[in-house]
Coordinates of C-alpha atoms and ligand atoms in Angstrom, one line a residue:
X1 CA -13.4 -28.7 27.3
X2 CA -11.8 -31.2 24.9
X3 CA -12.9 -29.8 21.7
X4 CA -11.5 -31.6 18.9
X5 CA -10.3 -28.5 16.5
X6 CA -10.2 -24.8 17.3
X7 CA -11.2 -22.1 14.8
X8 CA -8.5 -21.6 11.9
X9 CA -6.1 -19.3 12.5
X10 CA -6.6 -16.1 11.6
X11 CA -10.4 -16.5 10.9
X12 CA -12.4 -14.9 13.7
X13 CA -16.1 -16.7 15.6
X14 CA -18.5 -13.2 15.5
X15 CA -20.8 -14.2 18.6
X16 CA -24.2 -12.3 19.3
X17 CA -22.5 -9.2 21.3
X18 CA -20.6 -8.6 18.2
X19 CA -22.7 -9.0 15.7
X20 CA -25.5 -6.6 17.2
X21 CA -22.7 -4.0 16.4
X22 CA -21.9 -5.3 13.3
X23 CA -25.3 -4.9 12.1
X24 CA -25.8 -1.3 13.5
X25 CA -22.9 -0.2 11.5
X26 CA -23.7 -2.2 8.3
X27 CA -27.3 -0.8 8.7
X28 CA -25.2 2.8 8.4
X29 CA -22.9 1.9 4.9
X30 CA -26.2 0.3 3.8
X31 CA -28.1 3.1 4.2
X32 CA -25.3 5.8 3.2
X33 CA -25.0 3.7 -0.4
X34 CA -28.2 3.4 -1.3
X35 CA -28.8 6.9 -0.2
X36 CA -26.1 7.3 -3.3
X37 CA -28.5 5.0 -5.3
X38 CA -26.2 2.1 -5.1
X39 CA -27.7 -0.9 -5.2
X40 CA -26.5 -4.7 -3.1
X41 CA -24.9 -7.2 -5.9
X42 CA -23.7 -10.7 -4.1
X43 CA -21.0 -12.5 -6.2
X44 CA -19.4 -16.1 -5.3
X45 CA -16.9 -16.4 -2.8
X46 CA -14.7 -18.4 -5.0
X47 CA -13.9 -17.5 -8.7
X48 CA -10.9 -18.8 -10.9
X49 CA -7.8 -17.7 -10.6
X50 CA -7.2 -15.9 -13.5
X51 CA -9.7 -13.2 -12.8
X52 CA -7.6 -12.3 -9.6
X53 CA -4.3 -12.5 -11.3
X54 CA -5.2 -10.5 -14.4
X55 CA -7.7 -7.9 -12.3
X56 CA -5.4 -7.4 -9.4
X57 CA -1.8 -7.9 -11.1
X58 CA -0.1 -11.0 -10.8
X59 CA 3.6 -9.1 -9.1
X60 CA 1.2 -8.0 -6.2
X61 CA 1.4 -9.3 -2.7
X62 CA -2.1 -10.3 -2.7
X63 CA -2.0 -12.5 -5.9
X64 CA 2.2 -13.5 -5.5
X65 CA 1.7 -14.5 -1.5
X66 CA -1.6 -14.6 -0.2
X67 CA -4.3 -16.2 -2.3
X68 CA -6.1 -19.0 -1.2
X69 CA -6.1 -20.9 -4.9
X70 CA -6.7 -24.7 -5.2
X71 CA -7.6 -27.1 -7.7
X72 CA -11.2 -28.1 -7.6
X73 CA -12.5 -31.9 -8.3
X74 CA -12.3 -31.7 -11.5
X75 CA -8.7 -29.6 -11.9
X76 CA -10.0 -26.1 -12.2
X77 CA -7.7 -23.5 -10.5
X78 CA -10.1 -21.3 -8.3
X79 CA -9.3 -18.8 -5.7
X80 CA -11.4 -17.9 -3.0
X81 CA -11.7 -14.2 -3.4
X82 CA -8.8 -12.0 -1.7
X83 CA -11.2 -8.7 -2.5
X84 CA -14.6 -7.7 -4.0
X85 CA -13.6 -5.3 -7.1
X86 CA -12.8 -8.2 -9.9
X87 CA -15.3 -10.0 -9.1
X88 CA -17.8 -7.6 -8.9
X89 CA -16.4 -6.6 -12.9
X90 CA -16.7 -9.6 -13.7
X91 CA -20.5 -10.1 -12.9
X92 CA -21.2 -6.6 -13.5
X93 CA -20.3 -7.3 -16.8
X94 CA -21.7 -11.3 -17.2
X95 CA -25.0 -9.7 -16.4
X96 CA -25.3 -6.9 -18.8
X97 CA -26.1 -4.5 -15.6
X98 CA -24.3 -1.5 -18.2
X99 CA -27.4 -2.2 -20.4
X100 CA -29.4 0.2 -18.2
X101 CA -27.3 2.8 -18.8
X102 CA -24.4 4.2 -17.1
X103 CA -23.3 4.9 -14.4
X104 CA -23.5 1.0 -12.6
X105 CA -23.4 1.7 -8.3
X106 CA -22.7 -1.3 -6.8
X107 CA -22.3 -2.3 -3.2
X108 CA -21.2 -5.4 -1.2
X109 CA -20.7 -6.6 2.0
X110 CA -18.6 -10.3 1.8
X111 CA -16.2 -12.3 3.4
X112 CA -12.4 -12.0 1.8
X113 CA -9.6 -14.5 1.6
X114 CA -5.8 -13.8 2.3
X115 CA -3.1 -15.6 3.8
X116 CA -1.5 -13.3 5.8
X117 CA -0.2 -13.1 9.1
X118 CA -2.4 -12.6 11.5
X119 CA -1.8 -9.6 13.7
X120 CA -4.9 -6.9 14.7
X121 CA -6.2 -5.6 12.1
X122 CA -5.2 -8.3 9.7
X123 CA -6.8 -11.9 9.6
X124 CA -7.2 -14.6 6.9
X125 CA -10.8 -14.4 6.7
X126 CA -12.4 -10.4 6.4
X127 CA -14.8 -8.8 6.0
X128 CA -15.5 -5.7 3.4
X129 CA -17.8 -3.5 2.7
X130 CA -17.4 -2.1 -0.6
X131 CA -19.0 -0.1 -3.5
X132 CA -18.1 -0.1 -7.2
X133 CA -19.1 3.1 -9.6
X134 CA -19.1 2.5 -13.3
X135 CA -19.3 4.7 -16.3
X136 CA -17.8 8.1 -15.4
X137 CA -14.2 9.7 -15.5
X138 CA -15.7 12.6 -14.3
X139 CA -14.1 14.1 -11.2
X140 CA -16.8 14.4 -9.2
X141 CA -18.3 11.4 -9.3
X142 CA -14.8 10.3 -6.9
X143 CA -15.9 12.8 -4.5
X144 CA -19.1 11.7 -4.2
X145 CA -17.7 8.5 -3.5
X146 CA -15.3 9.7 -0.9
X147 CA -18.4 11.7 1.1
X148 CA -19.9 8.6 0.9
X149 CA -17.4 7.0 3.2
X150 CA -16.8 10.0 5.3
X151 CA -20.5 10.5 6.5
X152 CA -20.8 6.7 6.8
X153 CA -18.3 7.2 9.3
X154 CA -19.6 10.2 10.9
X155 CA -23.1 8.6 11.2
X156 CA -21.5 6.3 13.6
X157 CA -19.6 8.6 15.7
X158 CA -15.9 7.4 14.7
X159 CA -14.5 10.8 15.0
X160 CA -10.5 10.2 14.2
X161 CA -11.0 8.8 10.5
X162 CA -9.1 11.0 8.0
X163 CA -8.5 10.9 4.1
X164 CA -5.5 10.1 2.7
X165 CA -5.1 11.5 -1.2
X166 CA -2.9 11.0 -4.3
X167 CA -3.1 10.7 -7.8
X168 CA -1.1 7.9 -9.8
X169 CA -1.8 8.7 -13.2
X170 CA -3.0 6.8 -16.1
X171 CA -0.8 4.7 -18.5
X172 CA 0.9 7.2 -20.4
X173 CA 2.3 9.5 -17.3
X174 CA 2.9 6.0 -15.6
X175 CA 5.4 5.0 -18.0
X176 CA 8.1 7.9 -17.8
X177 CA 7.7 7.3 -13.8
X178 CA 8.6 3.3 -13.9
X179 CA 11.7 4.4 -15.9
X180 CA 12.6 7.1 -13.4
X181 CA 11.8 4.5 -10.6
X182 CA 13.6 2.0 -12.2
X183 CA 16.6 4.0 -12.7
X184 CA 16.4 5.4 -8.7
X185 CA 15.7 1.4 -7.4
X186 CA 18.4 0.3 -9.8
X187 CA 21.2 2.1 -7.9
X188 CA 20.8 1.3 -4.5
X189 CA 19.7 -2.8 -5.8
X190 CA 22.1 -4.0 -3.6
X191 CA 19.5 -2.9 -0.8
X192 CA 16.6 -4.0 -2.0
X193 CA 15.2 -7.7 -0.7
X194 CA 14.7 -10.8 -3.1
X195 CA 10.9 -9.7 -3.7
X196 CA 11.7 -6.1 -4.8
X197 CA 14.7 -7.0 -6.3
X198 CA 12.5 -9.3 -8.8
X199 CA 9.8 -6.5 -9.0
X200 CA 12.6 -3.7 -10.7
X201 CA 11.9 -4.9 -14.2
X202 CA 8.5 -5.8 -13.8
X203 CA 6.9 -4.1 -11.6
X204 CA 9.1 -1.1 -9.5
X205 CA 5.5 0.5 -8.3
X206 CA 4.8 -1.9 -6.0
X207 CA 8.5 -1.4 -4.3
X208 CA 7.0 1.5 -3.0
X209 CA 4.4 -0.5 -0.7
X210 CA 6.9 -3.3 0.6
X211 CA 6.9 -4.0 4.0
X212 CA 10.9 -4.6 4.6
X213 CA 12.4 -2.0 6.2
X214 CA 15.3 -1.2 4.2
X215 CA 13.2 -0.8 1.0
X216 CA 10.9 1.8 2.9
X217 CA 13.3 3.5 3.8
X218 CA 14.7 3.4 -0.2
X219 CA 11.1 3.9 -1.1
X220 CA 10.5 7.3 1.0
X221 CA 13.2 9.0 -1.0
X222 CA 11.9 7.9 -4.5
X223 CA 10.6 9.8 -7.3
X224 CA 7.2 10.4 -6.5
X225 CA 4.2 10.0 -9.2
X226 CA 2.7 13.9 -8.4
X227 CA 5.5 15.2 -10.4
X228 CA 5.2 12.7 -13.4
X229 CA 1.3 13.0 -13.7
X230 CA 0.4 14.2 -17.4
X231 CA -1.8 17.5 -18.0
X232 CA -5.2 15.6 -18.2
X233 CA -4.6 13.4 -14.9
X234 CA -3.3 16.7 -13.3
X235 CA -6.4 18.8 -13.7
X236 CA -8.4 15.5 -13.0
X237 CA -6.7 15.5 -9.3
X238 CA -7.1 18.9 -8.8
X239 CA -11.0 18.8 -9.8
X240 CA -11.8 16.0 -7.1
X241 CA -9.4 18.2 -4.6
X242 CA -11.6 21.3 -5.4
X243 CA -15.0 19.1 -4.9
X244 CA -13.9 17.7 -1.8
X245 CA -13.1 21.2 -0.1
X246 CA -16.6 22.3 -1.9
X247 CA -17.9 19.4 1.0
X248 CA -15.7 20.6 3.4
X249 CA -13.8 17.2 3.8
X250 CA -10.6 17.7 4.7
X251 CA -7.7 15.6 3.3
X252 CA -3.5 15.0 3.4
X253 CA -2.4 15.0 -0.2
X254 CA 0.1 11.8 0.4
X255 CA 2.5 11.5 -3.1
X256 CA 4.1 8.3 -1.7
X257 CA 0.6 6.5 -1.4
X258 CA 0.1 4.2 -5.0
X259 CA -2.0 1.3 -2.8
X260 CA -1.3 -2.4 -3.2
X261 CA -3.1 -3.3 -6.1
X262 CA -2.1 -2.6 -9.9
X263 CA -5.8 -2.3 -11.2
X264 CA -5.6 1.6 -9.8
X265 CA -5.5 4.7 -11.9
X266 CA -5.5 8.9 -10.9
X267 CA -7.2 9.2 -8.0
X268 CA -6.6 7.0 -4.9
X269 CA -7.6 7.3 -1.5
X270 CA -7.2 5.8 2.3
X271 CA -8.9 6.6 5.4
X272 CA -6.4 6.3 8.2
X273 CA -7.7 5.9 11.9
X274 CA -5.6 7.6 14.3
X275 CA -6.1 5.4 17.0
X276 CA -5.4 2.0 15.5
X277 CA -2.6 3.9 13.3
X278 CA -3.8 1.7 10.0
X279 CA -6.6 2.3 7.3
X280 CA -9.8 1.4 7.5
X281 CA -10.6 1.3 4.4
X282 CA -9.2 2.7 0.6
X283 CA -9.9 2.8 -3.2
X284 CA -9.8 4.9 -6.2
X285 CA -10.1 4.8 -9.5
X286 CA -9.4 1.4 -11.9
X287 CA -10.4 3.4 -15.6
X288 CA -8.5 0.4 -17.0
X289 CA -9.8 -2.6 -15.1
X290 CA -13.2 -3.1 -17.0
X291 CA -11.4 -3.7 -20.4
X292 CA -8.9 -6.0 -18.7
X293 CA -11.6 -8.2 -17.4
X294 CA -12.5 -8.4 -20.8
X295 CA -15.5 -5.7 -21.2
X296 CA -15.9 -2.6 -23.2
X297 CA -13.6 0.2 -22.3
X298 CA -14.9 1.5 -19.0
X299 CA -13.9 4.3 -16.0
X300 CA -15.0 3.3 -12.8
X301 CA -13.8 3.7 -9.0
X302 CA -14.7 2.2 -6.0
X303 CA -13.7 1.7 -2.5
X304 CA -13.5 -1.4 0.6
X305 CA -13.6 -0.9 3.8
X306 CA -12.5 -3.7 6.7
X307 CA -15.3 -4.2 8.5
X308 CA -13.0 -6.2 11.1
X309 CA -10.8 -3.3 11.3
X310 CA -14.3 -0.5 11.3
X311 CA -15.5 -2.8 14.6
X312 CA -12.0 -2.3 16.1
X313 CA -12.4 1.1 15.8
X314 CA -15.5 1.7 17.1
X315 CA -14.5 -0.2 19.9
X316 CA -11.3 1.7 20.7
X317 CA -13.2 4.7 20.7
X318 CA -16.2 3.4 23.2
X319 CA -19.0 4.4 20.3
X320 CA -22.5 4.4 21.9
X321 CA -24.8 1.8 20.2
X322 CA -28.3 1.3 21.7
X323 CA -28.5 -2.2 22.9
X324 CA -30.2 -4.9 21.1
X325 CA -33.8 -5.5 22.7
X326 CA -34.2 -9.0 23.9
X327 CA -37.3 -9.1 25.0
X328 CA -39.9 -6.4 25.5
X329 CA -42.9 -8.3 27.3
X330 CA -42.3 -11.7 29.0
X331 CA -45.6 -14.0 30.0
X332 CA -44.7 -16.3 32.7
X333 CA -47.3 -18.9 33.2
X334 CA -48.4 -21.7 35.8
X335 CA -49.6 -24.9 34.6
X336 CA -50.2 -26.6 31.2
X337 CA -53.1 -24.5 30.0
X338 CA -51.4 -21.1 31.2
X339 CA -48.4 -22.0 29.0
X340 CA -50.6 -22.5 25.6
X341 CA -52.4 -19.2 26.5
X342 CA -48.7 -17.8 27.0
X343 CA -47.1 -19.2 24.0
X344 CA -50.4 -18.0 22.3
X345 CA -50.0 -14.7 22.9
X346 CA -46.5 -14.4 22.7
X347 CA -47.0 -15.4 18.9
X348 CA -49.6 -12.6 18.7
X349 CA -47.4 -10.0 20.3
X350 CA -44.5 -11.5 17.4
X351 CA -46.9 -10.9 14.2
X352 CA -47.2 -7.7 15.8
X353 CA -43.3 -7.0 15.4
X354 CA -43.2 -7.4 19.5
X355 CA -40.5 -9.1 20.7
X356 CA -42.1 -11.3 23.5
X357 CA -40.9 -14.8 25.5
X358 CA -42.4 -17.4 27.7
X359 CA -40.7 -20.0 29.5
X360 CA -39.7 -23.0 27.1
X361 CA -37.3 -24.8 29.8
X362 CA -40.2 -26.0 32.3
X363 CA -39.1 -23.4 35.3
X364 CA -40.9 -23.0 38.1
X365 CA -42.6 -19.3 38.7
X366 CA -39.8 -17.8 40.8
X367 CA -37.4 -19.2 37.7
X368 CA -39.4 -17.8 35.2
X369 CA -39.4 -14.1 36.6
X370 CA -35.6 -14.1 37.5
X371 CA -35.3 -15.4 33.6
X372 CA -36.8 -12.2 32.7
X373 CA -35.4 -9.6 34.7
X374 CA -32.3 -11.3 33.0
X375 CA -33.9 -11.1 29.7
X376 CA -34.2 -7.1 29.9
X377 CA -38.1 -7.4 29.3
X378 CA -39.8 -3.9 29.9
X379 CA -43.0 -5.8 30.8
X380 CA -44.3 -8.9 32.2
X381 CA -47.2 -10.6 33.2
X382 CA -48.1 -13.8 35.0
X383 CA -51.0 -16.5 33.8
X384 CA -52.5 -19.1 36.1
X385 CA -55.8 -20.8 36.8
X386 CA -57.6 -17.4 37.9
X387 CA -56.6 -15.1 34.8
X388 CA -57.6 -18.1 32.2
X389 CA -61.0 -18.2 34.3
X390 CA -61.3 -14.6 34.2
X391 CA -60.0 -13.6 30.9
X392 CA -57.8 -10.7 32.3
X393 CA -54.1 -10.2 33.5
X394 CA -51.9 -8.3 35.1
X395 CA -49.5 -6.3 33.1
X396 CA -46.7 -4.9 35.0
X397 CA -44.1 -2.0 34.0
X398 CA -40.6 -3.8 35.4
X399 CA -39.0 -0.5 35.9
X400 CA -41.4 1.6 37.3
X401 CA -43.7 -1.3 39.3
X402 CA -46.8 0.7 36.8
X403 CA -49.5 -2.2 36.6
X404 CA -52.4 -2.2 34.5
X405 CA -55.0 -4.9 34.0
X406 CA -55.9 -5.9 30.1
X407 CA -58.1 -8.2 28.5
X408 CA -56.1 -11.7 27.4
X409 CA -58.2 -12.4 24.7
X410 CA -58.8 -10.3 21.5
X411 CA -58.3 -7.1 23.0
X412 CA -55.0 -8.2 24.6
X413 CA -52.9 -6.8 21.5
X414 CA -54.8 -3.3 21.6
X415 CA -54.8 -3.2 25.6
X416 CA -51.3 -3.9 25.7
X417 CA -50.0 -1.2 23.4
X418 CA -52.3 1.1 25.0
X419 CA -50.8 0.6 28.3
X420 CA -47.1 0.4 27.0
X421 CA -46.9 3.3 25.0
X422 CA -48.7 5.0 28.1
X423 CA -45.4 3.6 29.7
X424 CA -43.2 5.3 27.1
X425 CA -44.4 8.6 27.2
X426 CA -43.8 8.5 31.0
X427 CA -40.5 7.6 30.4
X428 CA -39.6 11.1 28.1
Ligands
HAM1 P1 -7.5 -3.2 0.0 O1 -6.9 -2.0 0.5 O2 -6.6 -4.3 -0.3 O3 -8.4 -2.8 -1.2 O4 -8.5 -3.7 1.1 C1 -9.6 -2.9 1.5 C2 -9.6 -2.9 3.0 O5 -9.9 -4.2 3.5 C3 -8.4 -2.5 3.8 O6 -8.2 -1.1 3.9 C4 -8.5 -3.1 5.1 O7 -9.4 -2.3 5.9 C5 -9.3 -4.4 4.8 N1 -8.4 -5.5 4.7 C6 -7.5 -5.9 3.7 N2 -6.8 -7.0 4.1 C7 -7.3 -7.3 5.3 C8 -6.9 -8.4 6.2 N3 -6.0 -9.3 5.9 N4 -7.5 -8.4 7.4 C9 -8.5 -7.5 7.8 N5 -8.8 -6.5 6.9 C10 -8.2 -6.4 5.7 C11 -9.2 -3.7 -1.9 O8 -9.4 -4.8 -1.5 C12 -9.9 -3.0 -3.0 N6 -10.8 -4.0 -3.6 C13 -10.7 -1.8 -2.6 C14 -11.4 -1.2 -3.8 C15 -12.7 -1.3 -4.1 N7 -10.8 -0.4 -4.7 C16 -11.7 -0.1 -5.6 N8 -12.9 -0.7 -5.3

């Protein structure tokens, strides 16, 4: 084929085999957040700029390197958005939502822009799941967030996800550790490459999540937050790390682990999967974000989880979904008045929450029946001539030959789930 364009790169065509898992597993982090009492909030997929580069921190990698900003007809900078928190903020707040009191649960499930490389794992257009908590610095409210995630990913069998923990502190214990990383990065500058070398002055946090690997190597040996964190942030950590084990979820306390964006304070988090050997998914706290934005001052965490990366993993791990059903009864019918009865009661069996086909490509009968042996269809029946004339019709059990004969007029609905539950209770 001569197609004229293929899909951009990095974006990725979800056809019906994967989205049947997609939806099984969104049907779990749906039901796992409102189960939390969060409730869905959908925000636009483009915003402008300057909520992204205030929110996120305009020395990150995201907002420096990988936003997709452009100016719009009329010369508005907007960005289409690289991740779900600011926005969310932003509406949060636009809306009033804090009016009804606090805490604000929030959940999402979007489509995020970055320009990155594409590699597995990482694509330009992503999805994320992701819920946002407002109104409480208490401690426990992050561990309910984190049990959140971890029985979401429990529900659907993905056994190798572990937690990833630190704390980075709030402003005041923050700014004794960018002079002590400062002075540690100064020294060895000469190592550092152009990006990090810019970020010393501004911004030395974010040296500790570069990608080069001379600066990781610099970066593994650096001062490391834990041991700057002030008395309040320190008995903050240790409260969520005393809830958790309360749960029994187990975590790695990782000091080196400050995540890549600067809205983050205290407590932050990342589920690792061991097979892929990246996160899934990560958060934590952003007790400064909500005043940022512009709003009243407001504690709130939240986490996102890559729903690309989530379907990788269930993959790599062969996770057991049941199959999508097709069809459950197919009619196959002879003749133009056979098909209107079919089509008939295929709508019937529809309203009924049955899913039900006919044929709709003109096949012949032999057609027709390998069509639904293709389709999966538990039952079938044929309609000609004689079954108009005599109002009945042979239901037949595909998998066990079972045939039963019911009524095709207004009985057909009540004969037919007679029959097939009959069916089902054989089956157990
Ligand atoms: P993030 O760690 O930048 O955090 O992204 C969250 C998750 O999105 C990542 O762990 C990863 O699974 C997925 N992800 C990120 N970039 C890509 C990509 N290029 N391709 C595929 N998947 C990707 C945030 O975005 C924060 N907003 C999370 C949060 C919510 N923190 C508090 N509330």
């Amino acid at each position: 084929m001569d197609l004229i364009t293929k899909a951009p790169k990095g974006t990725a065509d979800l056809v019906p085999a994967d989205t049947h898992l997609w939806r099984l597993a969104e049907q779990v982090l749906i039901s796992e957040a409102e189960l939390n009492g969060f409730a869905e909030i959908r925000t636009p997929a483009f915003e402008h700029t300057e909520l992204f580069q205030r929110g996120m921190g305009d020395v990150t990698d995201v907002v420096e390197k990988q936003m997709y900003t452009f100016e719009d007809k009329a010369g508005r900078s907007v960005t289409l958005r690289p991740e779900g928190t600011a926005g969310t903020v932003r509406a949060m707040l636009e809306n009033g939502l804090y009016n009804a009191g606090y805490p604000v649960k929030l959940y999402y499930n979007i489509p995020c822009y970055r320009y990155e490389k594409p590699q597995a794992g990482r694509m330009r257009e992503f999805r994320t799941f992701g819920v946002e908590l407002f109104g409480t610095a208490e401690p426990i409210a992050d561990a309910q967030l984190i049990a959140l995630a971890m029985s979401a990913f429990r529900r659907m069998g993905l056994e190798d996800v572990g937690l990833q923990l630190n704390s980075i502190g709030c402003p005041t214990c923050r700014k004794e550790y960018h002079a002590a990383l400062k002075e540690y990065f100064s020294a060895s500058r000469e190592k550092l490459c152009p990006t990090c070398l810019s970020r010393l002055d501004r911004n030395p946090m974010r040296i500790l999540d570069c990608k080069n690997p001379e600066c990781q190597e610099l970066a593994a040996a650096a001062p490391k937050i834990t041991e700057y964190l002030c008395g309040d942030c320190r008995q903050h950590f240790s409260q969520v790390q005393a809830y958790l084990a309360a749960l029994g979820i187990g975590f790695t306390l990782d000091p080196g682990l400050v995540r890549g964006l600067d809205y983050y304070t205290r407590t932050v988090f990342e589920f690792p999967s061991q097979t892929l050997g990246f996160a899934l998914g990560g958060g934590g706290r952003y007790d400064g974000l909500v005043e940022e934005i512009g709003g009243p001052s407001t504690p709130a965490l939240g986490f996102g989880l890559g729903m690309d990366r989530l379907m990788l993993a269930l993959k790599e791990q062969h996770v057991d979904f049941p199959e999508p059903v097709k069809c459950e009864v197919y009619i196959a019918a002879m003749g133009p008045a056979a098909q209107v009865k079919a089509l008939t009661l295929v709508n019937t069996l529809h309203s009924c929450g049955v899913p039900a086909d006919c044929d709709i490509c003109g096949r012949g009968l032999k057609a027709q029946m390998k069509y639904a042996g293709k389709t999966g269809a538990k039952f079938s029946m044929v309609l000609g001539e004689d079954e108009l004339a005599s109002g009945k019709a042979v239901l037949k059990d595909m998998s066990t030959g079972e045939t039963r004969k019911v009524d095709i007029g207004d009985s057909f609905v009540d004969d037919y789930l007679t029959f097939s539950t009959q069916q089902e209770d054989l089956r157990f």
